[in-house]
XYZ file of C-alpha atoms in Angstrom:
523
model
C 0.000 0.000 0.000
C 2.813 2.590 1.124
C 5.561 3.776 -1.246
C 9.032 3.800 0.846
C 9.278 7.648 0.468
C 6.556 7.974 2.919
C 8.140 5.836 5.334
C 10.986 8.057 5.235
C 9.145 11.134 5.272
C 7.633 10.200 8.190
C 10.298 9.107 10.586
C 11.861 12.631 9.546
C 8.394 14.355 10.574
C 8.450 12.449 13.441
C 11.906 13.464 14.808
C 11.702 17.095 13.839
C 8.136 17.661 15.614
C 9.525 15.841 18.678
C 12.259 17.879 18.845
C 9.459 21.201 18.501
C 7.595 20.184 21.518
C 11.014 19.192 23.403
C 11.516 22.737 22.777
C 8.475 23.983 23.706
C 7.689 21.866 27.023
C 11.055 22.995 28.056
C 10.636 25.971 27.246
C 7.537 26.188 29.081
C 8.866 24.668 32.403
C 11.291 27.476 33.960
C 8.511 30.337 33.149
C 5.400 28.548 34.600
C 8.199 27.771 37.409
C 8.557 31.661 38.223
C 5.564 32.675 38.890
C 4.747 29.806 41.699
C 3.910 31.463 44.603
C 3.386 30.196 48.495
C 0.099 29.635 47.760
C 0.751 26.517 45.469
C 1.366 23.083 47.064
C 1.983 20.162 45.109
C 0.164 17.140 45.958
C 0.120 13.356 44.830
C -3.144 12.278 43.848
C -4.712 8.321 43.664
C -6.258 8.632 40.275
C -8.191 5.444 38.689
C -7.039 1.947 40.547
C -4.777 3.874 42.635
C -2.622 5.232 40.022
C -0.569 8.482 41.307
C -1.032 11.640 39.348
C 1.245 14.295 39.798
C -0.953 17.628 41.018
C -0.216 21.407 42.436
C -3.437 23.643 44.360
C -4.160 26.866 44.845
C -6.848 28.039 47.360
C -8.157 31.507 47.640
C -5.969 33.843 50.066
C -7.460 33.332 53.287
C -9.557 30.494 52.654
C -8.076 28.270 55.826
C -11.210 27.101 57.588
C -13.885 28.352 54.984
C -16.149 26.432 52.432
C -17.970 27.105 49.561
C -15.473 28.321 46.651
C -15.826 27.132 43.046
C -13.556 24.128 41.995
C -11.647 24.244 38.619
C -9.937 21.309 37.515
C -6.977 21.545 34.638
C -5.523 18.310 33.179
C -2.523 18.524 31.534
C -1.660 19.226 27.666
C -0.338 16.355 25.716
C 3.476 16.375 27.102
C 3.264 19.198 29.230
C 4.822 19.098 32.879
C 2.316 19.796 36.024
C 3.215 23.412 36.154
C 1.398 24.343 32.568
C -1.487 26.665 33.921
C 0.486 27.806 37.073
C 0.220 31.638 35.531
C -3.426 31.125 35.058
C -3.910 28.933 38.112
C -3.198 31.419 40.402
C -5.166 34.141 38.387
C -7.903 31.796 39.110
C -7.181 31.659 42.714
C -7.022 35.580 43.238
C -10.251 35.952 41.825
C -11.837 33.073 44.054
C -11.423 29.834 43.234
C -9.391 26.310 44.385
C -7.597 25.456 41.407
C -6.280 21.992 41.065
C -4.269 20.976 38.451
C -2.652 17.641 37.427
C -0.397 16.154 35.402
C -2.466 12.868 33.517
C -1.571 9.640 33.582
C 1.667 8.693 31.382
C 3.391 11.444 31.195
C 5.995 12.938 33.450
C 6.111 12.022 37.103
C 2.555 11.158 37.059
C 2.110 6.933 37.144
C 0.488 5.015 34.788
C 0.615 4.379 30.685
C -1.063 7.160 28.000
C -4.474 5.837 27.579
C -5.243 8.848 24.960
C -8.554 10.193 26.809
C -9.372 6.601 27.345
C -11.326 5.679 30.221
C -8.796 5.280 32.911
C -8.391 9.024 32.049
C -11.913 9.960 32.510
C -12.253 7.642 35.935
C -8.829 10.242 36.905
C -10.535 13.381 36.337
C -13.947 12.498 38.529
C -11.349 11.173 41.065
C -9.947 14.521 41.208
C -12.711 16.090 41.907
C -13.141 13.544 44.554
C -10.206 14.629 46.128
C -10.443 18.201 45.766
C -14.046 18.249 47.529
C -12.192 16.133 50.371
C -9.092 17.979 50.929
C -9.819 21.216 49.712
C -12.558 24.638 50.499
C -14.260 23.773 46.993
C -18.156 23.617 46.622
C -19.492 20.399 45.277
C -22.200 22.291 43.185
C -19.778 24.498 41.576
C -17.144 22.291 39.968
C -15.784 23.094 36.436
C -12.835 22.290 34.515
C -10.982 23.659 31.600
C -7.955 22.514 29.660
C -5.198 23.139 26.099
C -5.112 20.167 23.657
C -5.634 17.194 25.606
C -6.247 18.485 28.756
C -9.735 19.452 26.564
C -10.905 16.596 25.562
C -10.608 15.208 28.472
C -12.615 17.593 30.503
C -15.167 17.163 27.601
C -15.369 13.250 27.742
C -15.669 13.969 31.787
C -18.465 16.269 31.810
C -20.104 13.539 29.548
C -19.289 11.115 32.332
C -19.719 12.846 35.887
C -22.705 15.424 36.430
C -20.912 17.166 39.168
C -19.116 19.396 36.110
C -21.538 22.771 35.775
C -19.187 24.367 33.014
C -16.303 23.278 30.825
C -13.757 25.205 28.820
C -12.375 23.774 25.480
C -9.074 25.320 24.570
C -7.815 23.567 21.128
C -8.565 20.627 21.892
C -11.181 17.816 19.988
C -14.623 16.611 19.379
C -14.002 13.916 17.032
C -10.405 12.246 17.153
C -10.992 10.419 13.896
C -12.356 13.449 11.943
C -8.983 15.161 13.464
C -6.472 12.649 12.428
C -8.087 10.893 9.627
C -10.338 13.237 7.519
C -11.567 12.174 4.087
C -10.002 8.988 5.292
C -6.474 10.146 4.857
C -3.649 9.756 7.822
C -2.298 13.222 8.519
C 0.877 12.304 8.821
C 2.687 15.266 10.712
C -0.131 15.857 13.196
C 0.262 12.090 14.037
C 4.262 11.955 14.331
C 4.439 14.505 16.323
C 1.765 13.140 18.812
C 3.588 10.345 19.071
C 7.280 11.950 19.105
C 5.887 14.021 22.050
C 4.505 11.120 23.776
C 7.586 8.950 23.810
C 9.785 11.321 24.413
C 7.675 12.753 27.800
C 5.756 10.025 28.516
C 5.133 5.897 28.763
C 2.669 4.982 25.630
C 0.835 2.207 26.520
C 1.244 -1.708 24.359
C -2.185 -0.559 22.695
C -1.442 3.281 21.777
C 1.834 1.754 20.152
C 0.439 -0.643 18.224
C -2.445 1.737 17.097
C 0.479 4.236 15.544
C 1.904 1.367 13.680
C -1.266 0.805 12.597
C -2.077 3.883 11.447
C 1.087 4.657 9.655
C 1.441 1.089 7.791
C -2.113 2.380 5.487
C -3.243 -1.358 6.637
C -7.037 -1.341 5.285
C -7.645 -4.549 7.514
C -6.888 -2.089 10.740
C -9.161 0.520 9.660
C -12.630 -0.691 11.543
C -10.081 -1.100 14.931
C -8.713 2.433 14.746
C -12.157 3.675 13.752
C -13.628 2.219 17.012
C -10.492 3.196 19.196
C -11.042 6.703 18.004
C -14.791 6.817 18.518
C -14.416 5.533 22.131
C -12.249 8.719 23.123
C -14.353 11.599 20.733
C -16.480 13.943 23.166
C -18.605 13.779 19.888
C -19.588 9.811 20.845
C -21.266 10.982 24.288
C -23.018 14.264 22.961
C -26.267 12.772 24.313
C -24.740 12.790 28.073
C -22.969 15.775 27.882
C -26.495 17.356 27.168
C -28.524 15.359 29.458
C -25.954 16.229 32.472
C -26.199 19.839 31.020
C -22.784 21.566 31.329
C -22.163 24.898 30.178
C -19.362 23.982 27.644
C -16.989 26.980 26.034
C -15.039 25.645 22.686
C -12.167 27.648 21.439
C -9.947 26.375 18.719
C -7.380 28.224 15.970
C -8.613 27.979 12.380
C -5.180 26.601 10.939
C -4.889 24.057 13.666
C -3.145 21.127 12.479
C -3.541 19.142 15.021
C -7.899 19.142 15.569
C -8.809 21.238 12.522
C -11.979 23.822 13.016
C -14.498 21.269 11.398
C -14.656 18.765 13.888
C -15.550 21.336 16.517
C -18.547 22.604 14.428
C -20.856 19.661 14.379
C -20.199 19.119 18.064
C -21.127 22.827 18.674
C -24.314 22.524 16.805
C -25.477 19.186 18.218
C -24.732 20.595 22.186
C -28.034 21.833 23.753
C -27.133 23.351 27.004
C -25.089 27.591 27.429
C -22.502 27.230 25.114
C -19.568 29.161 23.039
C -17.974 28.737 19.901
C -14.602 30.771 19.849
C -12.152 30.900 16.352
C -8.843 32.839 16.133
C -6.150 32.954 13.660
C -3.302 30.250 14.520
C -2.769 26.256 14.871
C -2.518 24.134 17.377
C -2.895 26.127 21.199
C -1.078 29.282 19.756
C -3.788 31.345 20.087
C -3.805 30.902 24.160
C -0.212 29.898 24.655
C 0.477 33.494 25.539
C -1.765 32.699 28.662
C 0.408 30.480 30.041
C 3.182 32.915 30.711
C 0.563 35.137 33.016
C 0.501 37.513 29.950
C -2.970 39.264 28.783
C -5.035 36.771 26.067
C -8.636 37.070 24.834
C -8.942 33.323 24.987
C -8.172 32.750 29.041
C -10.227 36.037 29.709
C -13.108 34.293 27.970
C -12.436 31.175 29.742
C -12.956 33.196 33.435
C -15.725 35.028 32.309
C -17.268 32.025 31.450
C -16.661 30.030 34.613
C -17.546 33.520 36.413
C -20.839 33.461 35.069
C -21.890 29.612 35.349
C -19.972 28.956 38.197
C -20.243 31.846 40.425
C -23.525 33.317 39.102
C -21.812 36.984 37.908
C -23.906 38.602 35.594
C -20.834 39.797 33.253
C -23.005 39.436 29.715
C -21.415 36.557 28.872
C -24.587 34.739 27.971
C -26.322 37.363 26.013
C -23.048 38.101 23.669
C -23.721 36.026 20.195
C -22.565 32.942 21.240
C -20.457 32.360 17.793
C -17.250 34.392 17.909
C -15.066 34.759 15.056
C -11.895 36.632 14.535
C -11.069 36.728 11.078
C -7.505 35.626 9.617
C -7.557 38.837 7.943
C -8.931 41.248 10.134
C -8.183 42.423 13.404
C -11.474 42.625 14.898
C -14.357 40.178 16.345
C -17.313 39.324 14.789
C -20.772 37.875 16.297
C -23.503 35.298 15.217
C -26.213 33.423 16.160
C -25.413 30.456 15.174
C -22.389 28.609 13.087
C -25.310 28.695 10.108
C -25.133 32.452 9.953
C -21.502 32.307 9.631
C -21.438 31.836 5.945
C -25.430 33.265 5.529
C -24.741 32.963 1.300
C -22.691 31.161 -1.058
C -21.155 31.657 -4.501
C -20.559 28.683 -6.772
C -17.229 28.509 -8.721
C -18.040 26.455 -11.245
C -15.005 23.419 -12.114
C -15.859 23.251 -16.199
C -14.093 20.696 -18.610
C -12.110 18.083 -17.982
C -8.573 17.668 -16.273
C -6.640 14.792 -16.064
C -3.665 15.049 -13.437
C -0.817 12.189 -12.715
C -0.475 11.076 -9.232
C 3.172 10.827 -7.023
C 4.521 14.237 -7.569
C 3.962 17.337 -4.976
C 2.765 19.833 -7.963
C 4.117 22.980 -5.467
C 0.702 23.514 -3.944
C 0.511 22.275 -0.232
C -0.968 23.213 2.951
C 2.275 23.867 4.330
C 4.375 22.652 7.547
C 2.858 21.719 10.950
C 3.055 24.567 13.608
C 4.965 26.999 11.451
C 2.913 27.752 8.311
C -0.189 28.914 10.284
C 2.128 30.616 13.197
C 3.356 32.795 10.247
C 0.159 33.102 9.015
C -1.344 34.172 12.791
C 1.385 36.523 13.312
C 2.474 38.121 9.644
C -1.045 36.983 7.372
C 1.571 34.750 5.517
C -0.236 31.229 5.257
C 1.403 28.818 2.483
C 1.814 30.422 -1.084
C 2.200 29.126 -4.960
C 2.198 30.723 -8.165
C -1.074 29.347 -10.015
C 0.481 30.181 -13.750
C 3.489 27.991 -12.815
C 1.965 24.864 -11.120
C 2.380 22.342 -13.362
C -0.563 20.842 -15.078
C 0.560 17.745 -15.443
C 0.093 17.052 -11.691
C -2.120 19.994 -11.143
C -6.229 21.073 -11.943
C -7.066 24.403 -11.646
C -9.718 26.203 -11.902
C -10.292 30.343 -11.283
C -12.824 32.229 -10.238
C -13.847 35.691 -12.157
C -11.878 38.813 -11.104
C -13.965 39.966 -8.141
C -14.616 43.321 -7.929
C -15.854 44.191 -4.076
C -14.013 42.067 -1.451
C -15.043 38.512 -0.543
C -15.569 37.664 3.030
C -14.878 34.053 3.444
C -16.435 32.573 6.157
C -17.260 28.892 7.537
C -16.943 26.009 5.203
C -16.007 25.697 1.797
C -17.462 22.405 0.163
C -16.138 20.919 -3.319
C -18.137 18.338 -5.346
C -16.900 16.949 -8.367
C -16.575 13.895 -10.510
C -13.127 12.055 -10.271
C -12.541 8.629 -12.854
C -9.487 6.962 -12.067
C -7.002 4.424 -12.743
C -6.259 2.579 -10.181
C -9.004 1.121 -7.171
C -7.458 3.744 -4.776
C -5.786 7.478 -4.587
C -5.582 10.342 -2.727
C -6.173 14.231 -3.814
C -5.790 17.083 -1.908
C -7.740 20.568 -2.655
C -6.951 23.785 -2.030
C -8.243 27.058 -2.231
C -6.657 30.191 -2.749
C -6.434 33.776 -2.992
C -4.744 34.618 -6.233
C -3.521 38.394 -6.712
C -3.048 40.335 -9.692
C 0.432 38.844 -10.069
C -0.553 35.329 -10.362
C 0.621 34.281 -6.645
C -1.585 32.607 -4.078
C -2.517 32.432 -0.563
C -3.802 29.459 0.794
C -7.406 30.153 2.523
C -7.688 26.594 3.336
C -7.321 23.146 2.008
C -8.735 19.190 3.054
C -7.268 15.392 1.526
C -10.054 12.950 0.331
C -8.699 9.566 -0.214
C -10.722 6.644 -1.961
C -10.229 2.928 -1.688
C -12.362 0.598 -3.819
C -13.328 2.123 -6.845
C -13.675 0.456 -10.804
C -10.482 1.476 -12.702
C -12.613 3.667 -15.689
C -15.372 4.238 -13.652
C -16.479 7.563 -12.947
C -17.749 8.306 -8.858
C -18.842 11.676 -6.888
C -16.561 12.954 -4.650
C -17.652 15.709 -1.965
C -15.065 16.863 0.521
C -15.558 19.778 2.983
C -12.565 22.276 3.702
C -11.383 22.897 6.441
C -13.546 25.714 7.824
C -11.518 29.706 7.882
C -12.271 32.864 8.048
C -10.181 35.257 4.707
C -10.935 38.236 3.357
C -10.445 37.829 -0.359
C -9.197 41.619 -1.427
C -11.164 43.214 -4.504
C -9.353 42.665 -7.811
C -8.158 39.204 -6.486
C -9.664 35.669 -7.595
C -10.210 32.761 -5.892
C -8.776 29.693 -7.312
C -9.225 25.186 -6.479
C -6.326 23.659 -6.885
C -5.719 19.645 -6.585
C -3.239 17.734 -6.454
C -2.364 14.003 -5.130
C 0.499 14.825 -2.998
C 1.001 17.213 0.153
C 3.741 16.650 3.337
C 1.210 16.668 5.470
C -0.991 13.746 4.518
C -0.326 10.007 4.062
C -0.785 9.643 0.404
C -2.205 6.374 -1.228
C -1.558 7.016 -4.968
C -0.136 3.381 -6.931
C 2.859 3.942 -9.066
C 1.390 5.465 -12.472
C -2.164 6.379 -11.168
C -4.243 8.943 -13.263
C -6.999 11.239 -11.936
C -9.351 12.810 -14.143
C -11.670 15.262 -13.169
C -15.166 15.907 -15.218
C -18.426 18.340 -15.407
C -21.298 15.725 -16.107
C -24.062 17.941 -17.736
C -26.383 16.057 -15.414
C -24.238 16.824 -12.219
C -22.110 19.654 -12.511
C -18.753 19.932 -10.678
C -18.318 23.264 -8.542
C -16.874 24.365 -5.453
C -18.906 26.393 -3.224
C -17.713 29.127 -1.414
C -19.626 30.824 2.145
C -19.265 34.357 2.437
C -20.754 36.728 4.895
C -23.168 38.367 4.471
C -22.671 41.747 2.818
């Protein structure tokens, strides 16, 4: 199934995004470190069959002898050391609350294998509430928790699991794992090697999370149905039904290039929970839109994050609940924008229509891709630089395009864009990637988002629909720009499953026309 360049690719993905979050855990360490004050003790914790996790608490100044504050519990981010969300911790603390923190199972000091949100991990977070009602001044009807990354989806899957949790906040972290990791069916390779780069080198992966990354990586079709079913088990998205029967208020806040649990996933969650809730998107990837938290420093998401907890944990009528509960901030723009609902988001659509038809060879990286892990959408968040190629020059051989007209008022992109087309090819599987972009005057393009759809199955000759959805964003196409698709079969960040020689050829039945349709905001 796999070609022996991805192999390699990999293993070099793997080392190099190890080595980032090396850099960035200890990085992390001596700053969190600083600002520990005498009001932080660190405490071992029995977590799930007696396992020890690795914890630090701060109670209100003054609270020796008194009851009755709010408890917020913070699980760790994937490879992060106990002291993460010491700045915010104790921000937490000064405004009233007992703040536990811990450091889950696997990683670090804490005891234990990474169980990857499994259920040993959701036992540990209701027995830390356990202890913090029994050992600390915190009120048993006013529990929430909050959490980056991992330490998100497991307060998720917990407030799906123990009705003591009133409010949860979301940071970056995921509703559906498969849907992060394996959308359109396609292994995203660099999200995945780092996961498990970090993980080895801060933690103890378990027998069963090793075998599931050789699984995943070896494009074994046999092993799909498993890794489909481990995946399910640990997406918040699987127990939507309890999280709305036990009726948390739940917060979600996630970066729109995140490259680790793109925007999408979060979307269909959003709209299924019924209970308060938030939907929160800012320019970056994966946690950099909140990692400026972490160092005490000012940052709209933790603000947010307090407000909320203020308001459904310690009854403050701040406004929280009557602000639109969809808040976007636009990759483009500098300012916030409010909706309803995510439908309003993108309230009308334009059709670019994909005429004619292209036939691209598969195996060769045609020059458009979605970038590199962490650092394309960091240089997008910071400098509005996301991934660029020159449309004239991308070779047609491996490349269909197709351009919009010359637009002459600016084009608000926001939500999802969805392609549907008509793909014939030559072998029984293949993957394609899309992309769309913003193409200047000049010819050059930035990427306003992209998605892989990959296909196993199919009659050689025979023609079959194809409809992927983007990866929701929020761009501002500029007047006298174009929008252009863009696919190709190859992109770093995927696991590509292209045979030797494949063919793709794209079509425009008469009867189903091929188009890719774009939401804007309303004008």
């Amino acid at each position: 199934m796999g070609h022996p360049h991805k192999a390699l690719r990999t293993t070099a993905v793997g080392v190099v995004s190890a080595t980032l979050i090396a850099g960035t855990t200890l990085g992390l360490a001596p700053a969190a470190q600083a600002s520990t004050t005498a009001g932080v003790r660190f405490v071992d914790i029995a977590g799930d069959g007696g396992t020890i996790l690795k914890a630090n608490v701060i109670t209100p100044a003054g609270a020796a002898g008194t009851r009755g504050f709010p408890l917020i519990v913070l699980p760790t981010s994937w490879g992060l050391p106990q002291v993460e969300y010491l700045a915010q911790a104790q921000k937490l603390a000064n405004s009233g609350y007992v703040v536990v923190s811990y450091n889950v199972r696997g990683f670090w000091q804490s005891g234990g294998e990474i169980e990857v949100a499994g259920p040993p991990d959701v036992a540990d977070a209701s027995k830390v509430i356990d202890w913090a009602l029994a050992n600390t001044p915190a009120d048993a009807q006013k529990v929430g928790m909050a959490g980056m990354s991992y330490g998100a989806g497991i307060s998720l899957l917990a407030a799906a699991h123990d009705k003591r949790i009133k409010a949860v906040a979301a940071l970056s972290g995921w509703a559906d794992l498969i849907e992060s990791i394996y959308s359109g069916r396609t292994q995203h390779a660099q999200a995945a090697a780092l996961l498990d780069g970090a993980g080895t080198l801060t933690g103890r992966p378990s027998a069963e999370l090793q075998q599931v990354f050789k699984d995943f990586f070896s494009s074994n079709l046999a092993k799909e149905p498993d890794l489909i079913a481990w995946g399910k088990k640990r997406s918040p998205q699987t127990y939507v039904d309890q999280i709305n029967a036990n009726g948390a208020a739940i917060m979600l806040a996630n970066g729109w290039g995140d490259t680790i649990f793109p925007p999408n996933q979060y979307v269909k969650f959003y709209e299924e929970l019924t209970g308060p809730k938030r939907l929160e998107y800012r320019p970056g990837d994966h946690a950099t839109a909140e990692v400026t938290g972490l160092f005490g420093l000012p940052n709209d998401v933790w603000t947010d994050t307090g407000r909320w907890f203020d308001h459904y944990l310690r009854g403050e009528d701040n406004g929280i609940d009557r602000e639109q509960p969809v808040q976007l901030k636009s990759r483009s723009t500098g300012g916030y924008e409010g909706y309803p609902d995510w439908k309003s988001v993108g309230a009308t659509r334009k059709k670019i229509a994909l005429a004619g038809s292209t036939t691209i060879r598969a195996n060769v990286d045609s020059g458009a891709n979605g970038g590199v892990i962490f650092l394309s959408s960091i240089l997008d968040q910071i400098a509005q630089l996301p991934p660029m190629a020159s449309i004239p020059l991308l070779p047609r051989r491996w490349a269909a395009v197709w351009q919009s007209e010359k637009y002459t008022s600016a084009q608000q992109v926001r939500g999802t864009a969805k392609l549907h087309t008509t793909v014939t090819a030559t072998k029984e599987s293949g993957t394609l990637v899309a992309y769309l972009y913003d193409v200047g005057p000049l010819g050059l393009g930035k990427l306003v988002s992209n998605a892989p759809y990959t296909f196993h199955g199919q009659t050689p000759g025979k023609p079959f629909g194809v409809d992927l959805e983007l990866f929701s964003t929020a761009y501002d196409v500029p007047a006298g720009h174009r929008l252009a698709l863009v696919v190709d079969t190859v992109d770093p960040l995927y696991i590509e499953h292209n045979p030797s020689g494949a063919q793709l050829t794209f079509s425009s039945p008469e009867h189903d026309p091929s188009y890719v349709s774009v939401p804007l905001r309303k004008q």
